[in-house]
Coordinates of C-alpha atoms in Angstrom, one line a residue:
X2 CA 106.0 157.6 122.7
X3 CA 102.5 157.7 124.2
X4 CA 103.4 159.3 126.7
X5 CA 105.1 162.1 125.1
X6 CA 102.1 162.3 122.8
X7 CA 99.8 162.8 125.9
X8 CA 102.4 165.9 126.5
X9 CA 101.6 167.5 123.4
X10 CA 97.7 167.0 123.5
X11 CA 98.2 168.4 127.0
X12 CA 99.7 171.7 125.4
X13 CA 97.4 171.9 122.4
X14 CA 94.3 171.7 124.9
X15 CA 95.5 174.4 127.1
X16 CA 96.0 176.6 124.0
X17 CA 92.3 175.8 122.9
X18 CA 91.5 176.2 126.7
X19 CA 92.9 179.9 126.0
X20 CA 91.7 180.2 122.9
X21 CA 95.7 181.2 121.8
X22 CA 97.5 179.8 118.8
X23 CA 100.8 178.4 119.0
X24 CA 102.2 181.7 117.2
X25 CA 100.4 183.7 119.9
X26 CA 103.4 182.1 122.3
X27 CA 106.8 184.3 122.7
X28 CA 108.3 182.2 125.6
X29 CA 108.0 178.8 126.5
X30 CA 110.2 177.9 130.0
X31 CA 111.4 174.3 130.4
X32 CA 110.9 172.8 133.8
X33 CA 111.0 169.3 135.5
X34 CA 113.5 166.5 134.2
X35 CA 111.4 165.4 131.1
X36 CA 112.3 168.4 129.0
X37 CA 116.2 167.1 129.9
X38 CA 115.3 164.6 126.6
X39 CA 115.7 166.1 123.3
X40 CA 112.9 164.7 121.5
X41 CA 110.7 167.1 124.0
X42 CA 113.0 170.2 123.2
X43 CA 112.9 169.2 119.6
X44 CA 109.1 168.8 119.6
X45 CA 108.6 171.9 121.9
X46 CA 110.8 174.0 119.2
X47 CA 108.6 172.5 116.2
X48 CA 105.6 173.2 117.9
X49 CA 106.5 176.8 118.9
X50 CA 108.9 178.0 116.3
X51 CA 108.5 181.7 116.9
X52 CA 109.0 181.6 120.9
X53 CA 111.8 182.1 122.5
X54 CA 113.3 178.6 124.8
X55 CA 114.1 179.6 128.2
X56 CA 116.3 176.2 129.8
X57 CA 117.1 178.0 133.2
X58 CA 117.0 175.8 136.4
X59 CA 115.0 172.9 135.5
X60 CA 114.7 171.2 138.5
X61 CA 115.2 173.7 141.2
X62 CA 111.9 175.6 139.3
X63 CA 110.1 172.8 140.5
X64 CA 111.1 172.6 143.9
X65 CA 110.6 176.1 144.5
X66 CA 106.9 175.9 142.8
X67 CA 105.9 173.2 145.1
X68 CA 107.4 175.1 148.2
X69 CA 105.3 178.1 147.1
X70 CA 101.8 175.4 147.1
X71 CA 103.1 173.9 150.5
X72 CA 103.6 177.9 152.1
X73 CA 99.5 178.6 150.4
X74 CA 98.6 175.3 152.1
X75 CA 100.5 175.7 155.4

């Protein structure tokens, strides 16, 4: 649980960062194996509740977002 709440004040201080509001969002994508657990989708959809949910390739977004870093590195 305190971990998932360090989530959620991670998302709510990037939107401050932006200076956005949560109804400013109209897609929220999904990525890495944590948003596999439903209290994250559930919490994601409560938080957001006018965006749309994109669940595409979890886990191969990841790998090819870190190949992307490693070919700006390299």
């Amino acid at each position: 649980s305190e971990d998932i709440h360090k989530i959620f004040n991670c998302i709510q201080n990037c939107l401050i960062t932006a200076q956005i509001n949560n109804s400013d969002i109209d897609l929220v994508i999904l990525t890495g194996g944590s948003t596999e657990l439903p209290i994250i989708n559930t919490l994601v959809r409560e938080m957001f509740p006018e965006a749309m949910i994109s669940q595409g390739d979890k886990l191969d977004s990841v790998g090819l977002g870190l190949a992307y870093r490693a070919a700006n590195i390299f």
